[in-house]
Amino acid sequence: MKFIAAKKIPDLLGLLARDARVWAPLVPEDSADTLLFLPWEPGAEVDLERFTQVSPKKLVMPGSEPLFSFSYSMAVDCERLEIGDARGVPGAGGASDADGAGEAPGAATVLFGARACDARSLTVLDALFGLEPGEAYNDPLYRARRAALTVVTLACTSCDAACFCSSWAEGPASTEGSDLILYPVEGGYLARGVSDRGEALLVLDIWEESEQPLPELAETDRVPFGTLNTKLLEIFSDMDFWERATERCVSCGYCTYACPTCYCFNIFDEMRGSRDGERCRSWDACMFYLYTLETSGHNPRPTIAHRYRNRIGHKFSYYPENQGTTLCTGCGRCIRGCPVGLDIRDVLRGAGER
Amino acid sequence: MSTIPREGIKASEPLRPEPATVLDVITETPNIKSLRLAFDDESLMQSFSFLQGQVGQLSVPGAGEATFAIASPPSQREYFQFSVMKTGVVTTAIHELRAGDRVAVRAPMGNTFPTDDWKGRNIVVIGGGIGMAPLRSLFMYLEDHRDDYGGLQLIYGARTPKDVCYLDDCRQWEAGSDIDFVTSVDT
């Protein structure tokens, strides 16, 4: 099996970076406790031990991105409307490198050091955004970014208390969404190609041969899903349950932004002066009061309990019903990062026992 | 969903609207206007088709985009109509529009009514206020295919007499001999 010594990882990244922008787990300059997927530059030290606080979904769905630009005026005698391409408009919609929109859709990108949960989350999103132009729903920007993305996954030989990907059949051994998987072993990593694109990376002149066996992968906590999807419908009106479950929640939305599968967005126009502007799309969060506030003033999800119920129902009941897969891969980010220690697993177990 | 026609939206660019021009603005009530629109691209306008009950996204660039039911019937090929209540930022901008102004539209989107399953039956359509918009498209479709259905009844109400939309249509429905039109107001 192909093998690479740990000390040669920077060389591998350098080879990958010849043809693509490489995003890897890096410590931002101003925050030593933080680990994020950021653009790798030669000399930057990747952290392949800790988990990133925020998922890599920004590489297929940037935090903010322009959809198109326009020039428009309603003023009498100079009325005009031109709709153009927003690509190449620097900073349109507040888009920045840090939230993944620095690259034009379709630019070759490598996601290095994703975990199995992150790689699988891409296939969960594919079900919604569509990969083929002929599908009922397809998002050209998502599709372009997805098609240009190579995923090099780091297999998990250890996990933490928040991980729960073993709740799904393959758990940490899942290859879904990965092109190449690196398995940590003594002195380095074994490499296994999953897709043609991943196999192609194995011809790079950097790999050695190794007889080491594949390592034993982590075994995480498991949430028994069982018939949770129908159970959640049964307890839909059980507001006592939802209010107790969310007593601590402050509706900050961290869970939705850190999540690899939350995809809700808002579309809005951003003007530059009085005529020119961009139509932009930015992440939104169903945990926000404004998310469902209607123009009339009515809000069908007026309390945190209503909104959290929707978040859980969407992930574990409605999305599975519509797309055939849970909208969660057990990465545990929402648990690690919650400022009030709300654990989604407690809510799911509680729902199951209701 | 794959059976729903999407002629109008370019499959490759579903997020990008097409320029359209306001042909006519009808003041329905003190806070509702109907806009009759046509795509600027003539070949697109000719091929534009939708099903009764489908919706479109209407943009006033700078103000934003919002979803509205298409209120005209599929048989109306000269224009398509949105009826808009003035409530927020986008709808306020829409209410500023006059004939000749340009907007941007993504349509058609969404679902339709299962009118094929209703053939041979008596149909009662019940609507209220601005909620009549998609039902206007539906009812006019049923009238266009009058022979396919039994009795056609339309029950339409509004909060007050001044909130009744589509007064010209109401007069025609009232005068129609082969449809039963009932109207009411809450106060």
Coordinates of C-alpha atoms in Angstrom, one line a residue:
Chain A
M1 CA 0.0 0.0 0.0
K2 CA 1.1 3.5 -0.7
F3 CA 2.7 5.3 2.3
I4 CA 3.9 8.8 3.0
A5 CA 6.1 9.8 6.0
A6 CA 4.6 12.5 8.2
K7 CA 7.5 14.8 7.5
K8 CA 6.8 14.7 3.8
I9 CA 3.2 15.9 4.1
P10 CA 4.3 19.5 3.3
D11 CA 5.9 18.1 0.1
L12 CA 2.6 16.4 -0.8
L13 CA 0.7 19.6 -0.2
G14 CA 3.2 21.4 -2.4
L15 CA 2.6 19.0 -5.2
L16 CA -1.2 19.3 -4.8
A17 CA -0.8 23.1 -4.8
R18 CA 0.8 23.1 -8.2
D19 CA -2.5 22.6 -9.9
A20 CA -5.1 23.6 -7.3
R21 CA -5.9 25.8 -4.3
V22 CA -5.3 23.6 -1.3
W23 CA -7.5 24.1 1.9
A24 CA -6.2 22.3 5.0
P25 CA -6.7 22.5 8.8
L26 CA -4.6 25.5 9.8
V27 CA -4.4 27.7 12.9
P28 CA -5.3 31.2 12.1
E29 CA -2.6 33.8 12.9
D30 CA -4.7 35.6 15.6
S31 CA -6.2 32.6 17.4
A32 CA -4.0 29.7 18.6
D33 CA -7.0 27.8 20.0
T34 CA -8.8 27.8 16.7
L35 CA -8.5 25.3 13.8
L36 CA -10.1 26.1 10.5
F37 CA -9.9 25.0 6.9
L38 CA -7.9 27.8 5.4
P39 CA -5.9 28.2 2.1
W40 CA -2.5 26.4 2.6
E41 CA 0.7 28.3 1.7
P42 CA 4.2 26.8 1.6
G43 CA 5.5 26.9 5.1
A44 CA 2.1 26.7 6.8
E45 CA 1.9 23.9 9.3
V46 CA -1.2 21.7 9.0
D47 CA -2.7 20.3 12.1
L48 CA -3.8 16.7 11.5
E49 CA -4.6 16.0 15.1
R50 CA -7.4 18.3 16.3
F51 CA -10.8 18.7 14.7
T52 CA -11.7 22.0 13.0
Q53 CA -14.4 24.1 14.6
V54 CA -16.1 24.9 11.4
S55 CA -16.9 22.4 8.6
P56 CA -15.4 22.7 5.1
K57 CA -18.9 23.2 3.5
K58 CA -17.8 26.7 2.5
L59 CA -15.8 25.2 -0.3
V60 CA -19.0 24.2 -2.1
M61 CA -21.3 26.8 -0.5
P62 CA -19.4 29.9 0.5
G63 CA -20.6 31.9 3.5
S64 CA -21.4 34.7 1.1
E65 CA -21.2 34.7 -2.7
P66 CA -22.4 36.9 -5.6
L67 CA -24.9 35.3 -7.9
F68 CA -24.8 38.0 -10.6
S69 CA -24.3 41.7 -11.0
F70 CA -26.7 44.2 -12.3
S71 CA -26.9 47.8 -13.4
Y72 CA -30.3 49.2 -12.9
S73 CA -32.0 52.5 -12.6
M74 CA -35.7 53.3 -12.3
A75 CA -35.2 57.0 -12.8
V76 CA -37.2 58.5 -15.6
D77 CA -35.2 58.8 -18.9
C78 CA -32.3 56.7 -17.8
E79 CA -34.1 53.5 -17.1
R80 CA -31.8 50.6 -17.9
L81 CA -31.3 47.0 -16.8
E82 CA -28.3 44.9 -17.5
I83 CA -27.8 41.6 -15.8
G84 CA -24.3 40.3 -15.9
D85 CA -21.8 37.9 -14.4
A86 CA -20.7 38.7 -10.9
R87 CA -17.6 36.5 -11.0
G88 CA -14.6 38.7 -10.7
V89 CA -16.3 41.3 -8.7
P90 CA -13.9 41.6 -5.8
G91 CA -15.6 41.4 -2.4
A92 CA -19.1 41.2 -3.9
G93 CA -21.6 40.4 -1.2
G94 CA -19.0 40.7 1.5
A95 CA -17.4 37.5 0.0
S96 CA -13.9 36.9 1.3
D97 CA -11.3 34.3 1.0
A98 CA -12.0 33.1 4.5
D99 CA -15.5 32.1 3.8
G100 CA -14.6 30.2 0.7
A101 CA -15.7 32.6 -2.0
G102 CA -12.2 33.7 -2.9
E103 CA -12.1 31.3 -5.8
A104 CA -14.3 31.5 -8.9
P105 CA -16.7 28.5 -9.1
G106 CA -15.0 25.8 -11.0
A107 CA -11.4 26.6 -9.9
A108 CA -9.5 23.4 -9.0
T109 CA -9.6 23.0 -5.2
V110 CA -8.3 20.4 -2.9
L111 CA -9.8 19.8 0.5
F112 CA -7.0 18.2 2.6
G113 CA -7.5 16.7 6.0
A114 CA -11.3 16.4 5.9
R115 CA -12.7 13.7 8.2
A116 CA -15.0 11.0 7.1
C117 CA -18.0 12.9 8.5
D118 CA -17.0 16.0 6.4
A119 CA -16.5 14.0 3.2
R120 CA -19.8 12.3 3.6
S121 CA -21.5 15.6 4.3
L122 CA -20.7 16.6 0.7
T123 CA -22.7 13.7 -0.6
V124 CA -25.6 14.6 1.7
L125 CA -25.6 18.1 0.2
D126 CA -25.3 16.7 -3.3
A127 CA -28.7 15.1 -2.8
L128 CA -30.2 18.5 -2.4
F129 CA -28.3 20.8 -4.7
G130 CA -28.1 18.2 -7.6
L131 CA -25.0 17.2 -9.5
E132 CA -26.4 16.8 -13.0
P133 CA -27.9 19.6 -15.1
G134 CA -30.9 17.5 -15.9
E135 CA -32.0 17.0 -12.3
A136 CA -35.2 18.6 -11.0
Y137 CA -33.1 20.8 -8.8
N138 CA -29.6 21.8 -9.6
D139 CA -27.5 24.7 -8.5
P140 CA -24.9 25.7 -11.0
L141 CA -22.5 27.4 -8.6
Y142 CA -22.6 24.5 -6.1
R143 CA -22.2 22.1 -9.0
A144 CA -19.2 23.9 -10.4
R145 CA -17.4 24.0 -7.1
R146 CA -18.3 20.4 -6.3
A147 CA -17.0 19.2 -9.6
A148 CA -13.7 21.0 -9.1
L149 CA -13.2 19.7 -5.6
T150 CA -10.8 16.8 -4.7
V151 CA -11.3 15.5 -1.2
V152 CA -8.3 14.0 0.7
T153 CA -9.7 12.6 3.9
L154 CA -7.9 11.9 7.1
A155 CA -9.2 8.7 8.7
C156 CA -10.0 8.9 12.4
T157 CA -8.0 6.5 14.6
S158 CA -9.2 8.5 17.6
C159 CA -12.3 10.5 18.4
D160 CA -13.6 12.7 21.2
A161 CA -16.7 12.6 23.4
A162 CA -18.7 14.7 20.9
C163 CA -18.2 12.4 17.9
F164 CA -21.1 10.2 17.0
C165 CA -20.5 9.2 13.4
S166 CA -20.6 5.5 14.4
S167 CA -24.4 6.0 14.6
W168 CA -24.4 5.4 10.8
A169 CA -23.5 2.1 9.3
E170 CA -19.9 2.7 8.2
G171 CA -19.0 5.4 10.7
P172 CA -15.4 6.5 10.5
A173 CA -14.8 3.9 7.8
S174 CA -17.1 5.6 5.4
T175 CA -15.5 6.4 2.0
E176 CA -18.5 8.5 0.7
G177 CA -17.4 11.8 -0.7
S178 CA -13.7 11.0 -0.4
D179 CA -11.3 10.8 -3.3
L180 CA -8.3 9.7 -1.3
I181 CA -8.1 8.5 2.3
L182 CA -5.0 8.9 4.5
Y183 CA -4.8 6.4 7.4
P184 CA -2.5 7.4 10.3
V185 CA 0.1 4.7 11.0
E186 CA 3.5 4.5 12.7
G187 CA 5.6 7.3 11.1
G188 CA 3.1 8.5 8.6
Y189 CA 0.0 7.7 6.6
L190 CA -1.1 4.9 4.4
A191 CA -3.0 6.1 1.3
R192 CA -5.9 4.5 -0.4
G193 CA -7.6 5.9 -3.6
V194 CA -11.4 5.8 -3.5
S195 CA -12.2 7.5 -6.8
D196 CA -10.4 7.9 -10.1
R197 CA -9.4 11.3 -9.1
G198 CA -7.9 9.9 -5.9
E199 CA -6.2 7.1 -7.7
A200 CA -4.6 9.7 -10.0
L201 CA -3.0 11.3 -6.9
L202 CA -1.3 8.0 -6.1
V203 CA 0.9 8.3 -9.2
L204 CA 2.6 11.4 -7.8
D205 CA 6.3 10.8 -7.2
I206 CA 6.1 11.1 -3.5
W207 CA 4.7 7.8 -2.2
E208 CA 6.6 4.9 -0.8
E209 CA 5.4 1.3 -0.5
S210 CA 4.6 -0.1 2.9
E211 CA 3.6 -3.4 4.4
Q212 CA 1.9 -1.8 7.4
P213 CA -1.7 -2.9 8.0
L214 CA -4.5 -0.4 8.0
P215 CA -5.0 0.9 11.5
E216 CA -8.0 0.3 13.6
L217 CA -10.4 3.2 13.3
A218 CA -12.2 5.0 16.1
E219 CA -15.4 3.8 17.6
T220 CA -17.6 6.7 18.5
D221 CA -20.7 7.2 20.6
R222 CA -23.9 5.9 18.8
V223 CA -27.3 7.5 18.7
P224 CA -29.9 4.8 18.1
F225 CA -32.0 6.3 15.2
G226 CA -34.4 3.5 14.8
T227 CA -37.8 5.0 14.0
L228 CA -36.8 8.4 15.1
N229 CA -38.0 9.9 11.8
T230 CA -41.6 9.0 12.5
K231 CA -41.2 9.6 16.3
L232 CA -40.3 13.2 15.6
L233 CA -43.6 13.6 13.7
E234 CA -45.5 12.1 16.6
I235 CA -44.1 14.5 19.1
F236 CA -44.3 17.5 16.8
S237 CA -47.0 19.1 19.0
D238 CA -45.4 18.0 22.3
M239 CA -44.3 21.6 23.1
D240 CA -43.5 20.6 26.6
F241 CA -40.7 18.3 25.3
W242 CA -39.3 20.9 22.9
E243 CA -39.4 23.7 25.6
R244 CA -37.5 21.5 28.1
A245 CA -35.1 20.5 25.4
T246 CA -34.2 24.1 24.6
E247 CA -34.4 25.7 28.0
R248 CA -30.7 26.6 27.8
C249 CA -30.6 27.5 24.1
V250 CA -29.9 31.1 23.3
S251 CA -30.7 30.9 19.6
C252 CA -27.2 32.1 18.6
G253 CA -27.0 29.9 15.5
Y254 CA -23.5 28.6 16.0
C255 CA -24.7 25.0 15.4
T256 CA -26.0 25.9 12.0
Y257 CA -22.9 27.7 10.9
A258 CA -20.5 25.1 12.2
C259 CA -22.6 22.3 10.7
P260 CA -21.3 20.5 7.5
T261 CA -24.8 19.9 6.3
C262 CA -26.9 23.0 7.3
Y263 CA -27.4 24.7 4.0
C264 CA -30.1 27.4 4.5
F265 CA -29.3 30.7 2.8
N266 CA -30.8 34.1 2.2
I267 CA -30.8 36.0 -1.1
F268 CA -30.5 39.8 -1.1
D269 CA -29.3 42.7 -3.3
E270 CA -26.2 44.7 -2.3
M271 CA -25.8 48.1 -4.0
R272 CA -22.7 50.0 -4.9
G273 CA -24.0 53.5 -5.3
S274 CA -27.5 54.0 -6.7
R275 CA -27.3 51.9 -9.9
D276 CA -24.9 49.0 -9.7
G277 CA -25.2 46.1 -7.4
E278 CA -24.9 42.4 -6.9
R279 CA -27.5 39.8 -6.1
C280 CA -25.9 37.8 -3.3
R281 CA -26.5 34.7 -1.3
S282 CA -25.3 34.2 2.3
W283 CA -25.7 31.5 4.8
D284 CA -28.8 31.9 7.0
A285 CA -29.8 30.0 10.1
C286 CA -33.2 28.5 11.0
M287 CA -32.4 29.3 14.7
F288 CA -32.9 33.0 14.1
Y289 CA -36.2 34.7 14.9
L290 CA -35.9 36.7 11.6
Y291 CA -35.6 33.5 9.5
T292 CA -39.3 32.8 9.5
L293 CA -40.6 36.3 10.3
E294 CA -43.3 37.1 7.7
T295 CA -43.9 40.6 6.3
S296 CA -47.2 40.8 8.1
G297 CA -45.5 40.4 11.4
H298 CA -46.6 36.9 11.9
N299 CA -43.9 34.4 12.8
P300 CA -44.8 30.7 12.5
R301 CA -41.8 29.7 14.6
P302 CA -41.9 32.4 17.3
T303 CA -39.9 30.7 20.1
I304 CA -36.6 28.9 20.3
A305 CA -38.5 25.7 21.0
H306 CA -40.4 26.0 17.7
R307 CA -37.2 26.8 15.8
Y308 CA -35.1 24.0 17.4
R309 CA -38.0 21.6 16.7
N310 CA -37.7 22.5 13.1
R311 CA -34.0 22.1 13.0
I312 CA -34.2 18.6 14.5
G313 CA -37.2 17.6 12.4
H314 CA -35.5 18.8 9.2
K315 CA -32.3 16.9 9.9
F316 CA -33.8 13.6 11.2
S317 CA -37.3 13.4 9.7
Y318 CA -38.1 15.6 6.7
Y319 CA -34.8 15.5 4.9
P320 CA -34.6 11.7 5.2
E321 CA -38.1 11.5 3.9
N322 CA -37.3 13.8 0.9
Q323 CA -33.7 12.9 0.1
G324 CA -33.2 9.5 1.6
T325 CA -30.5 10.5 4.1
T326 CA -30.2 12.2 7.5
L327 CA -29.0 15.8 7.3
C328 CA -26.3 15.0 9.9
T329 CA -23.1 13.1 9.8
G330 CA -22.2 13.0 13.5
C331 CA -19.2 15.4 13.3
G332 CA -20.1 16.7 16.8
R333 CA -19.2 20.3 16.0
C334 CA -22.5 21.6 17.3
I335 CA -21.9 19.8 20.6
R336 CA -18.2 21.0 21.0
G337 CA -19.0 24.6 20.2
C338 CA -22.4 25.2 21.8
P339 CA -22.0 28.1 24.2
V340 CA -24.6 26.6 26.6
G341 CA -23.6 22.9 26.3
L342 CA -26.7 21.8 24.5
D343 CA -26.1 18.3 23.2
I344 CA -28.1 17.3 20.1
R345 CA -27.7 13.6 21.1
D346 CA -29.5 14.2 24.4
V347 CA -32.4 15.7 22.5
L348 CA -32.5 12.8 20.0
R349 CA -32.4 10.2 22.7
G350 CA -35.0 12.0 24.7
A351 CA -37.2 12.1 21.6
G352 CA -36.7 8.4 21.1
E353 CA -37.9 7.7 24.6
R354 CA -40.8 10.0 24.5
Chain B
M1 CA -41.5 17.2 -9.9
S2 CA -39.7 16.5 -13.2
T3 CA -43.0 16.6 -15.1
I4 CA -43.4 20.3 -14.3
P5 CA -42.4 22.4 -17.2
R6 CA -39.6 24.9 -16.7
E7 CA -39.7 26.7 -20.0
G8 CA -38.6 30.2 -19.2
I9 CA -35.8 29.5 -16.7
K10 CA -32.6 28.6 -18.3
A11 CA -31.6 25.2 -16.9
S12 CA -28.0 26.3 -16.8
E13 CA -28.7 29.5 -14.9
P14 CA -31.6 29.0 -12.7
L15 CA -30.5 31.7 -10.2
R16 CA -30.3 34.4 -12.9
P17 CA -33.5 36.2 -13.8
E18 CA -34.5 37.4 -17.3
P19 CA -35.2 41.0 -18.0
A20 CA -38.9 41.8 -18.4
T21 CA -40.9 45.0 -19.0
V22 CA -44.0 46.2 -17.2
L23 CA -46.8 46.5 -19.9
D24 CA -49.6 47.6 -17.6
V25 CA -50.2 48.3 -13.9
I26 CA -53.8 47.8 -12.6
T27 CA -54.7 49.2 -9.2
E28 CA -56.9 46.5 -7.7
T29 CA -57.4 47.8 -4.2
P30 CA -55.8 50.5 -2.0
N31 CA -52.8 48.2 -1.3
I32 CA -52.9 45.7 -4.2
K33 CA -51.6 46.2 -7.7
S34 CA -51.5 43.8 -10.6
L35 CA -48.6 44.0 -13.0
R36 CA -48.7 42.6 -16.5
L37 CA -45.3 41.7 -17.8
A38 CA -43.5 40.3 -20.8
F39 CA -40.0 39.1 -21.1
D40 CA -37.8 41.4 -23.2
D41 CA -36.4 38.4 -25.1
E42 CA -39.2 37.8 -27.6
S43 CA -38.3 34.2 -28.3
L44 CA -38.3 33.5 -24.6
M45 CA -41.7 35.1 -24.3
Q46 CA -43.0 33.0 -27.2
S47 CA -41.7 29.8 -25.6
F48 CA -42.7 30.8 -22.1
S49 CA -45.2 28.3 -20.6
F50 CA -46.4 27.5 -17.2
L51 CA -49.2 25.6 -15.4
Q52 CA -52.1 27.1 -13.5
G53 CA -51.0 27.7 -9.9
Q54 CA -47.2 28.0 -10.6
V55 CA -45.2 30.9 -9.2
G56 CA -42.5 33.3 -10.3
Q57 CA -39.8 35.3 -8.7
L58 CA -40.1 39.0 -9.4
S59 CA -37.1 41.3 -8.9
V60 CA -36.7 45.0 -8.7
P61 CA -32.9 45.1 -8.7
G62 CA -31.6 46.9 -5.7
A63 CA -34.8 46.2 -3.7
G64 CA -34.6 42.4 -4.1
E65 CA -36.6 39.4 -5.2
A66 CA -39.8 37.9 -3.9
T67 CA -42.2 35.0 -4.9
F68 CA -45.6 35.7 -6.3
A69 CA -48.2 33.4 -7.8
I70 CA -48.8 33.9 -11.5
A71 CA -52.3 35.3 -11.6
S72 CA -52.9 35.0 -15.4
P73 CA -54.0 31.8 -17.1
P74 CA -51.6 29.7 -19.2
S75 CA -53.6 30.6 -22.3
Q76 CA -52.7 34.3 -22.0
R77 CA -49.7 34.5 -24.3
E78 CA -49.4 38.3 -24.5
Y79 CA -48.3 38.8 -20.9
F80 CA -48.1 37.2 -17.5
Q81 CA -49.5 38.8 -14.4
F82 CA -48.5 39.1 -10.8
S83 CA -50.8 40.7 -8.2
V84 CA -48.9 42.2 -5.3
M85 CA -49.9 43.5 -1.9
K86 CA -47.8 46.3 -0.6
T87 CA -46.3 45.0 2.7
G88 CA -42.5 45.2 2.7
V89 CA -39.4 46.5 1.0
V90 CA -39.7 44.5 -2.3
T91 CA -43.4 45.0 -2.6
T92 CA -43.1 48.7 -2.0
A93 CA -40.6 48.9 -4.8
I94 CA -43.0 46.9 -7.0
H95 CA -45.8 49.4 -6.2
E96 CA -43.6 52.2 -7.5
L97 CA -43.4 50.6 -11.0
R98 CA -45.1 52.1 -14.0
A99 CA -45.8 50.8 -17.5
G100 CA -42.5 50.8 -19.4
D101 CA -40.3 50.1 -16.4
R102 CA -38.1 47.1 -16.4
V103 CA -37.8 44.3 -13.9
A104 CA -36.3 40.8 -13.8
V105 CA -38.2 37.6 -13.5
R106 CA -37.5 33.9 -12.8
A107 CA -40.4 31.7 -13.8
P108 CA -42.1 29.3 -13.8
M109 CA -41.4 27.6 -10.5
G110 CA -43.3 25.5 -8.0
N111 CA -46.2 23.2 -8.4
T112 CA -49.6 23.1 -10.1
F113 CA -53.1 21.9 -9.4
P114 CA -54.0 18.3 -10.4
T115 CA -56.6 19.6 -12.9
D116 CA -56.4 16.4 -15.0
D117 CA -57.6 14.4 -12.1
W118 CA -60.7 16.7 -11.8
K119 CA -62.0 16.0 -15.3
G120 CA -65.7 15.2 -15.4
R121 CA -66.3 16.5 -11.8
N122 CA -68.1 19.6 -10.4
I123 CA -65.4 22.0 -9.2
V124 CA -65.8 24.5 -6.4
V125 CA -62.9 27.1 -6.1
I126 CA -62.9 29.0 -2.8
G127 CA -60.5 32.0 -2.4
G128 CA -60.1 35.1 -0.3
G129 CA -58.4 38.5 -0.6
I130 CA -55.0 38.5 -2.4
G131 CA -55.1 34.7 -2.0
M132 CA -57.2 34.8 -5.1
A133 CA -54.1 35.4 -7.3
P134 CA -53.2 31.7 -8.1
L135 CA -56.9 30.8 -8.1
R136 CA -57.6 33.4 -10.8
S137 CA -55.1 31.5 -13.0
L138 CA -56.7 28.2 -12.0
F139 CA -60.3 29.3 -12.6
M140 CA -59.5 30.9 -15.9
Y141 CA -57.8 27.6 -16.9
L142 CA -61.0 25.7 -16.0
E143 CA -63.1 28.2 -18.0
D144 CA -60.7 27.6 -21.0
H145 CA -61.4 23.9 -20.7
R146 CA -65.0 24.3 -19.8
D147 CA -66.1 21.1 -21.6
D148 CA -63.8 18.9 -19.5
Y149 CA -65.6 19.7 -16.2
G150 CA -69.1 19.7 -14.7
G151 CA -70.4 22.6 -12.7
L152 CA -67.9 25.4 -12.0
Q153 CA -68.4 27.4 -8.9
L154 CA -66.2 30.3 -7.6
I155 CA -66.7 31.6 -4.1
Y156 CA -64.6 34.7 -3.5
G157 CA -64.5 36.8 -0.4
A158 CA -62.5 39.8 1.0
R159 CA -62.3 41.7 4.3
T160 CA -64.3 44.7 3.0
P161 CA -65.8 45.7 -0.3
K162 CA -62.8 47.9 -1.1
D163 CA -60.4 44.9 -0.7
V164 CA -62.1 42.9 -3.5
C165 CA -59.6 42.3 -6.3
Y166 CA -60.2 41.7 -10.0
L167 CA -63.5 43.7 -10.2
D168 CA -63.6 43.4 -14.0
D169 CA -63.2 39.7 -13.8
C170 CA -65.9 39.5 -11.0
R171 CA -68.4 41.3 -13.3
Q172 CA -67.7 38.8 -16.1
W173 CA -68.0 35.8 -13.7
E174 CA -71.2 37.3 -12.4
A175 CA -72.6 37.6 -15.9
G176 CA -71.4 34.2 -17.0
S177 CA -74.3 31.9 -17.5
D178 CA -72.5 28.6 -17.1
I179 CA -70.6 29.4 -13.9
D180 CA -71.8 30.0 -10.4
F181 CA -70.1 33.0 -8.8
V182 CA -70.6 33.8 -5.1
T183 CA -68.9 36.7 -3.5
S184 CA -68.9 37.9 0.1
V185 CA -67.1 40.3 2.4
D186 CA -66.4 39.9 6.1
T187 CA -67.6 43.3 7.2

